[in-house]
Amino acid sequence: MKSKNNDNTLTNENEEKVERKINKQKIIGVMLISLVIIATIIVYVVYRTNETVRKYFDENILQKNISENNLNKILLEDYDKSHIFAYGDKILILKSNVLEQYNSSAKKELELSVEINTPLSSISEGYFMLAEKGASKVYMIENSKIKWAKELEGNISKIKVNSSGYSAAILSGTAYKSVIVLFDQSGNELLKTYLANTTVIDVDISTDGKYLSFAEVNISGALVQSNVKIISIEKAKNKQTNENEYEYEYTYNADAGKLILGIQYQKNNNLVCVYDDEIDVIQDNQNSKLLDFYTEKATFESIELDNAVTRTIEQNEGIFDTQTIIKTMNTTTKKENTYKFQGITKELYTCEDKIAINLGTEVHFIDTRGLLIKKYTSSQEIRKIVLSGKIAGIVYRDKIEIVKL
């Protein structure tokens, strides 16, 4: 008969064996997970740094190539009378004062009546601002519903909405050369500034809703004078000078002869400014140069991205052989990413962190990291592209093909 001590010894030995077995299984599991992580990192690094490997993965493993007639499509009538937009994950078509909304499956979801024939538009996340060019009517659409509509005093030349629903309109045809009107999310007028001697080229509102900025030009002198001015919205609501001008938080006067083309607040609250010869950024009321077009001549450039600017550089390698490089620079870190392809860019579109390059019968969709999202090929010439951060519409005379991004 076994003693209790012997039974206890056997029990302890069995428990130690089970524990060693469990510990061994844990070690093997951790090692396997570590190997998978290391292998994933290696594959990702090789994918990012080796163009040949990346191209093979994109085409054969990730299946990023798509083609015409294999996607959901919206049949299009009266192309010349239709105005097409990408809004979130929807495609909108404006025709005969009716705005039709389609989802990514090409199904019509709703119609909105708007008194707009020649539209100006600005889209930011869930907000879609729509106005009649050269007239006074303006609408704000939020989440597919008309939130507010107004008749403004003057002719609308440009509009802008930010991701918080604050919006602005530039007006002409009044006693002043330019008038800027700022609205809150409900369409209430927050401020109005009058400019007697300069023409406003562009306007934007910071993502946090604290600042209104505008770009103006004065052509009364021998050389054009471009300025960028920033207004504190909170201060402006409480104080206004007798000349109907608000105190400026910051003013940047560009060198004489430089022509400003546009401004864009990005999500990091950097104010990016594009001129005819360079791209600048205003951070913490300091202006600095980002890119110089004299150093590298760009065929296209865009500042309409979340946290970056992009441009296309063409390199002729032969009579019929051109390589194009898409260079995208982060406006905070100044880090630059590149994407290369053979061909010539016909049009460049940007939205949020997405870039679409139209080559005529081929479209490359990439992100600001320089990585391919989708490559679309067509048997016929593409008319135009509409782009959001989630969806793209490839527009032909008789249809719109929908690409999910």
Short mmCIF file of N, CA, C and O in Angstrom, two decimals, residues 13-74:
data_model
loop_
_atom_site.label_atom_id
_atom_site.label_comp_id
_atom_site.label_asym_id
_atom_site.label_seq_id
_atom_site.Cartn_x
_atom_site.Cartn_y
_atom_site.Cartn_z
N GLU A 13 5.02 15.63 -9.11
CA GLU A 13 5.76 15.37 -10.35
C GLU A 13 4.88 15.55 -11.58
O GLU A 13 5.30 16.10 -12.60
N ASN A 14 3.66 15.06 -11.50
CA ASN A 14 2.71 15.21 -12.63
C ASN A 14 2.39 16.67 -12.90
O ASN A 14 2.32 17.10 -14.05
N GLU A 15 2.19 17.45 -11.81
CA GLU A 15 1.89 18.87 -11.97
C GLU A 15 3.06 19.60 -12.61
O GLU A 15 2.88 20.48 -13.45
N GLU A 16 4.31 19.22 -12.20
CA GLU A 16 5.49 19.85 -12.78
C GLU A 16 5.61 19.53 -14.26
O GLU A 16 5.97 20.39 -15.08
N LYS A 17 5.30 18.28 -14.64
CA LYS A 17 5.34 17.90 -16.06
C LYS A 17 4.31 18.69 -16.88
O LYS A 17 4.60 19.15 -17.97
N VAL A 18 3.08 18.81 -16.32
CA VAL A 18 2.03 19.56 -17.02
C VAL A 18 2.43 21.02 -17.18
O VAL A 18 2.27 21.62 -18.23
N GLU A 19 3.03 21.57 -16.06
CA GLU A 19 3.43 22.98 -16.09
C GLU A 19 4.54 23.20 -17.11
O GLU A 19 4.54 24.19 -17.84
N ARG A 20 5.52 22.25 -17.15
CA ARG A 20 6.60 22.37 -18.14
C ARG A 20 6.06 22.29 -19.55
O ARG A 20 6.49 23.01 -20.46
N LYS A 21 5.06 21.41 -19.75
CA LYS A 21 4.44 21.26 -21.07
C LYS A 21 3.72 22.53 -21.48
O LYS A 21 3.83 23.01 -22.62
N ILE A 22 2.97 23.15 -20.50
CA ILE A 22 2.24 24.39 -20.78
C ILE A 22 3.22 25.51 -21.09
O ILE A 22 3.04 26.29 -22.04
N ASN A 23 4.31 25.60 -20.27
CA ASN A 23 5.31 26.65 -20.49
C ASN A 23 5.98 26.49 -21.86
O ASN A 23 6.25 27.48 -22.55
N LYS A 24 6.23 25.22 -22.23
CA LYS A 24 6.84 24.95 -23.53
C LYS A 24 5.91 25.38 -24.66
O LYS A 24 6.34 25.99 -25.66
N GLN A 25 4.61 25.11 -24.50
CA GLN A 25 3.62 25.52 -25.51
C GLN A 25 3.55 27.04 -25.61
O GLN A 25 3.45 27.61 -26.70
N LYS A 26 3.63 27.73 -24.45
CA LYS A 26 3.60 29.19 -24.44
C LYS A 26 4.81 29.76 -25.17
O LYS A 26 4.70 30.71 -25.96
N ILE A 27 5.98 29.16 -24.89
CA ILE A 27 7.22 29.62 -25.54
C ILE A 27 7.13 29.44 -27.05
O ILE A 27 7.48 30.34 -27.82
N ILE A 28 6.63 28.27 -27.46
CA ILE A 28 6.49 28.00 -28.90
C ILE A 28 5.50 28.99 -29.52
O ILE A 28 5.73 29.53 -30.60
N GLY A 29 4.38 29.26 -28.81
CA GLY A 29 3.38 30.22 -29.31
C GLY A 29 3.94 31.61 -29.46
O GLY A 29 3.73 32.28 -30.48
N VAL A 30 4.69 32.06 -28.44
CA VAL A 30 5.30 33.39 -28.49
C VAL A 30 6.30 33.47 -29.63
O VAL A 30 6.37 34.48 -30.35
N MET A 31 7.08 32.40 -29.82
CA MET A 31 8.07 32.38 -30.90
C MET A 31 7.39 32.45 -32.27
O MET A 31 7.85 33.18 -33.16
N LEU A 32 6.30 31.71 -32.42
CA LEU A 32 5.58 31.73 -33.70
C LEU A 32 5.00 33.11 -33.98
O LEU A 32 5.09 33.62 -35.10
N ILE A 33 4.39 33.72 -32.94
CA ILE A 33 3.83 35.07 -33.12
C ILE A 33 4.93 36.06 -33.47
O ILE A 33 4.77 36.91 -34.36
N SER A 34 6.08 35.94 -32.79
CA SER A 34 7.21 36.83 -33.07
C SER A 34 7.71 36.67 -34.49
O SER A 34 8.01 37.66 -35.18
N LEU A 35 7.77 35.40 -34.95
CA LEU A 35 8.22 35.15 -36.33
C LEU A 35 7.25 35.75 -37.34
O LEU A 35 7.69 36.31 -38.36
N VAL A 36 5.95 35.61 -37.06
CA VAL A 36 4.94 36.19 -37.96
C VAL A 36 5.08 37.71 -38.01
O VAL A 36 5.03 38.32 -39.09
N ILE A 37 5.28 38.34 -36.84
CA ILE A 37 5.44 39.80 -36.78
C ILE A 37 6.68 40.23 -37.53
O ILE A 37 6.65 41.18 -38.33
N ILE A 38 7.78 39.53 -37.32
CA ILE A 38 9.04 39.87 -37.99
C ILE A 38 8.90 39.70 -39.50
O ILE A 38 9.33 40.56 -40.28
N ALA A 39 8.27 38.60 -39.91
CA ALA A 39 8.07 38.35 -41.34
C ALA A 39 7.18 39.42 -41.97
O ALA A 39 7.46 39.89 -43.08
N THR A 40 6.13 39.83 -41.23
CA THR A 40 5.23 40.88 -41.73
C THR A 40 5.98 42.19 -41.91
O THR A 40 5.81 42.88 -42.92
N ILE A 41 6.82 42.53 -40.92
CA ILE A 41 7.60 43.77 -41.00
C ILE A 41 8.55 43.73 -42.18
O ILE A 41 8.69 44.70 -42.93
N ILE A 42 9.21 42.58 -42.37
CA ILE A 42 10.16 42.44 -43.48
C ILE A 42 9.45 42.60 -44.82
O ILE A 42 9.91 43.32 -45.71
N VAL A 43 8.30 41.91 -44.95
CA VAL A 43 7.53 42.00 -46.21
C VAL A 43 7.08 43.44 -46.46
O VAL A 43 7.17 43.95 -47.58
N TYR A 44 6.62 44.12 -45.39
CA TYR A 44 6.15 45.51 -45.55
C TYR A 44 7.29 46.43 -45.96
O TYR A 44 7.13 47.27 -46.85
N VAL A 45 8.46 46.27 -45.32
CA VAL A 45 9.62 47.11 -45.65
C VAL A 45 10.05 46.88 -47.09
O VAL A 45 10.30 47.83 -47.84
N VAL A 46 10.10 45.61 -47.50
CA VAL A 46 10.48 45.30 -48.89
C VAL A 46 9.44 45.86 -49.85
O VAL A 46 9.76 46.43 -50.90
N TYR A 47 8.15 45.74 -49.48
CA TYR A 47 7.06 46.26 -50.32
C TYR A 47 7.19 47.77 -50.49
O TYR A 47 6.99 48.31 -51.59
N ARG A 48 7.53 48.48 -49.40
CA ARG A 48 7.63 49.93 -49.47
C ARG A 48 8.86 50.40 -50.24
O ARG A 48 8.83 51.43 -50.90
N THR A 49 9.95 49.65 -50.14
CA THR A 49 11.23 50.14 -50.68
C THR A 49 11.60 49.57 -52.04
O THR A 49 12.42 50.16 -52.75
N ASN A 50 11.00 48.46 -52.43
CA ASN A 50 11.37 47.83 -53.70
C ASN A 50 10.21 47.95 -54.69
O ASN A 50 9.15 47.35 -54.51
N GLU A 51 10.40 48.73 -55.75
CA GLU A 51 9.33 48.98 -56.71
C GLU A 51 8.90 47.72 -57.44
O GLU A 51 7.72 47.52 -57.71
N THR A 52 9.86 46.87 -57.78
CA THR A 52 9.54 45.64 -58.51
C THR A 52 8.66 44.72 -57.67
O THR A 52 7.66 44.17 -58.14
N VAL A 53 9.03 44.56 -56.39
CA VAL A 53 8.25 43.72 -55.47
C VAL A 53 6.87 44.32 -55.26
O VAL A 53 5.86 43.60 -55.28
N ARG A 54 6.82 45.64 -55.09
CA ARG A 54 5.53 46.30 -54.86
C ARG A 54 4.61 46.12 -56.06
O ARG A 54 3.40 45.86 -55.90
N LYS A 55 5.15 46.27 -57.26
CA LYS A 55 4.34 46.10 -58.46
C LYS A 55 3.81 44.67 -58.56
O LYS A 55 2.65 44.45 -58.91
N TYR A 56 4.65 43.69 -58.24
CA TYR A 56 4.22 42.27 -58.29
C TYR A 56 3.10 42.02 -57.29
O TYR A 56 2.08 41.40 -57.62
N PHE A 57 3.27 42.52 -56.05
CA PHE A 57 2.24 42.33 -55.02
C PHE A 57 0.93 43.00 -55.43
O PHE A 57 -0.14 42.42 -55.28
N ASP A 58 1.02 44.25 -55.93
CA ASP A 58 -0.18 45.00 -56.31
C ASP A 58 -0.97 44.29 -57.39
O ASP A 58 -2.20 44.23 -57.35
N GLU A 59 -0.25 43.73 -58.38
CA GLU A 59 -0.93 43.13 -59.52
C GLU A 59 -1.38 41.69 -59.27
O GLU A 59 -2.48 41.30 -59.69
N ASN A 60 -0.56 40.89 -58.57
CA ASN A 60 -0.82 39.46 -58.48
C ASN A 60 -1.38 38.97 -57.15
O ASN A 60 -2.05 37.94 -57.10
N ILE A 61 -1.11 39.69 -56.08
CA ILE A 61 -1.55 39.24 -54.76
C ILE A 61 -2.66 40.12 -54.22
O ILE A 61 -3.71 39.64 -53.80
N LEU A 62 -2.46 41.44 -54.26
CA LEU A 62 -3.45 42.35 -53.71
C LEU A 62 -4.56 42.68 -54.69
O LEU A 62 -5.56 43.31 -54.30
N GLN A 63 -4.39 42.28 -55.97
CA GLN A 63 -5.44 42.44 -57.00
C GLN A 63 -5.95 43.89 -57.07
O GLN A 63 -7.15 44.15 -56.99
N LYS A 64 -5.02 44.84 -57.22
CA LYS A 64 -5.39 46.25 -57.25
C LYS A 64 -5.79 46.74 -58.63
O LYS A 64 -6.22 47.89 -58.77
N ASN A 65 -5.63 45.91 -59.65
CA ASN A 65 -6.00 46.32 -61.00
C ASN A 65 -7.48 46.08 -61.25
O ASN A 65 -7.99 44.98 -61.02
N ILE A 66 -8.18 47.11 -61.72
CA ILE A 66 -9.59 46.99 -62.07
C ILE A 66 -9.78 47.59 -63.46
O ILE A 66 -8.93 48.32 -63.95
N SER A 67 -10.90 47.26 -64.08
CA SER A 67 -11.08 47.72 -65.46
C SER A 67 -12.52 48.14 -65.71
O SER A 67 -13.44 47.83 -64.93
N GLU A 68 -12.70 48.85 -66.81
CA GLU A 68 -14.01 49.34 -67.23
C GLU A 68 -15.00 48.19 -67.42
O GLU A 68 -14.61 47.08 -67.80
N ASN A 69 -16.27 48.46 -67.13
CA ASN A 69 -17.38 47.52 -67.31
C ASN A 69 -17.40 46.40 -66.27
O ASN A 69 -18.23 45.50 -66.35
N ASN A 70 -16.50 46.44 -65.27
CA ASN A 70 -16.52 45.44 -64.20
C ASN A 70 -16.93 46.06 -62.87
O ASN A 70 -16.76 45.45 -61.82
N LEU A 71 -17.48 47.27 -62.92
CA LEU A 71 -17.85 48.00 -61.71
C LEU A 71 -19.32 48.41 -61.76
O LEU A 71 -19.94 48.41 -62.82
N ASN A 72 -19.85 48.78 -60.60
CA ASN A 72 -21.20 49.36 -60.57
C ASN A 72 -21.19 50.67 -61.34
O ASN A 72 -20.22 51.45 -61.24
N LYS A 73 -22.26 50.92 -62.09
CA LYS A 73 -22.27 52.15 -62.90
C LYS A 73 -23.64 52.81 -62.87
O LYS A 73 -24.68 52.16 -62.73
N ILE A 74 -23.60 54.14 -63.00
CA ILE A 74 -24.80 54.96 -63.11
C ILE A 74 -24.92 55.39 -64.56
O ILE A 74 -23.98 55.96 -65.13
#
